[in-house]
Short mmCIF file of C-alpha atoms in Angstrom, two decimals:
data_model
loop_
_atom_site.label_atom_id
_atom_site.label_comp_id
_atom_site.label_asym_id
_atom_site.label_seq_id
_atom_site.Cartn_x
_atom_site.Cartn_y
_atom_site.Cartn_z
CA UNK U 84 16.58 12.12 -21.25
CA UNK U 85 16.21 8.38 -20.63
CA UNK U 86 15.91 7.29 -24.24
CA UNK U 87 13.31 5.65 -26.43
CA UNK U 88 13.67 2.23 -24.80
CA UNK U 89 12.96 3.62 -21.32
CA UNK U 90 9.98 5.52 -22.72
CA UNK U 91 8.59 2.34 -24.28
CA UNK U 92 9.05 0.43 -21.01
CA UNK U 93 7.27 3.19 -19.08
CA UNK U 94 4.45 3.21 -21.60
CA UNK U 95 4.03 -0.57 -21.34
CA UNK U 96 4.16 -0.43 -17.53
CA UNK U 97 1.46 2.28 -17.48
CA UNK U 98 -0.71 0.32 -19.90
CA UNK U 99 -0.44 -2.89 -17.87
CA UNK U 100 -0.79 -1.20 -14.51
CA UNK U 101 -3.71 1.12 -15.13
CA UNK U 102 -5.52 0.01 -18.25
CA UNK U 103 -5.22 -3.77 -17.94
CA UNK U 104 -5.03 -3.71 -14.14
CA UNK U 105 -2.18 -6.19 -14.35
CA UNK U 106 -0.12 -5.84 -11.16
CA UNK U 107 2.32 -8.68 -11.83
CA UNK U 108 5.22 -6.22 -12.19
CA UNK U 109 4.79 -4.97 -8.65
CA UNK U 110 7.03 -6.50 -6.07
CA UNK U 111 5.52 -7.38 -2.72
CA UNK U 112 7.59 -8.42 0.22
CA UNK U 113 6.14 -10.56 2.99
CA UNK U 114 6.18 -8.88 6.38
CA UNK U 115 6.17 -10.77 9.66
CA UNK U 116 3.20 -10.00 11.88
CA UNK U 117 5.44 -9.59 14.90
CA UNK U 118 7.18 -6.66 13.22
CA UNK U 119 3.81 -4.93 12.87
CA UNK U 120 1.85 -5.90 15.98
CA UNK U 121 4.59 -6.78 18.46
CA UNK U 122 2.78 -7.84 21.64
CA UNK U 123 -0.37 -5.84 20.78
CA UNK U 124 -3.62 -7.49 19.72
CA UNK U 125 -4.52 -4.63 17.37
CA UNK U 126 -3.02 -1.56 15.72
CA UNK U 127 -4.35 1.57 14.05
CA UNK U 128 -4.31 1.53 10.26
CA UNK U 129 -2.25 4.74 10.10
CA UNK U 130 0.36 3.28 12.47
CA UNK U 131 0.42 0.05 10.47
CA UNK U 132 1.01 1.95 7.24
CA UNK U 133 3.72 4.02 8.91
CA UNK U 134 5.55 0.82 9.91
CA UNK U 135 5.24 -0.55 6.38
CA UNK U 136 6.10 2.74 4.67
CA UNK U 137 8.37 4.74 7.01
CA UNK U 138 9.10 7.15 4.16
CA UNK U 139 5.52 8.51 4.36
CA UNK U 140 4.32 10.88 7.05
CA UNK U 141 1.16 10.06 8.99
CA UNK U 142 -0.52 13.03 7.31
CA UNK U 143 0.38 11.62 3.88
CA UNK U 144 -1.07 8.27 4.92
CA UNK U 145 -4.29 9.96 6.07
CA UNK U 146 -4.51 11.74 2.70
CA UNK U 147 -4.05 8.41 0.93
CA UNK U 148 -6.87 6.94 3.00
CA UNK U 149 -9.11 9.94 2.22
CA UNK U 150 -8.34 9.46 -1.49
CA UNK U 151 -9.11 5.71 -1.38
CA UNK U 152 -5.43 4.90 -1.87
CA UNK U 153 -5.09 2.26 0.87
CA UNK U 154 -6.44 -1.28 0.67
CA UNK U 155 -6.49 -3.94 3.36
CA UNK U 156 -7.15 -7.46 2.07
CA UNK U 157 -8.44 -6.02 -1.24
CA UNK U 158 -10.94 -3.70 0.51
CA UNK U 159 -10.49 0.06 0.44
CA UNK U 160 -9.86 1.60 3.83
CA UNK U 161 -12.22 4.52 4.38
CA UNK U 162 -11.65 5.27 8.08
CA UNK U 163 -8.26 6.56 9.27
CA UNK U 164 -9.24 5.51 12.81
CA UNK U 165 -9.69 1.86 11.81
CA UNK U 166 -8.17 -0.65 14.22
CA UNK U 167 -6.74 -3.79 12.63
CA UNK U 168 -6.98 -6.96 14.71
CA UNK U 169 -3.96 -9.24 14.84
CA UNK U 170 -4.87 -12.39 12.91
CA UNK U 171 -4.65 -15.77 14.58
CA UNK U 172 -1.47 -17.66 13.76
#
């Protein structure tokens, strides 16, 4: 359907992503803290994820948390009720 070249690229991406744990192909965009916290001093992790990924429902985010699919500063988030403190500027 997509051709041999696309299949080879997908295979290489999978190998780098999951077997070598090389995440250099992922694109991360910086997000301003004011767009997440506004005037609040903290925010719930589910609400934070919803702001960052509006395409996901809050239930999907909770399932990701339950399946260890969310990390905050390289640590897995285990509690969907976690409150994230706004860092100092």
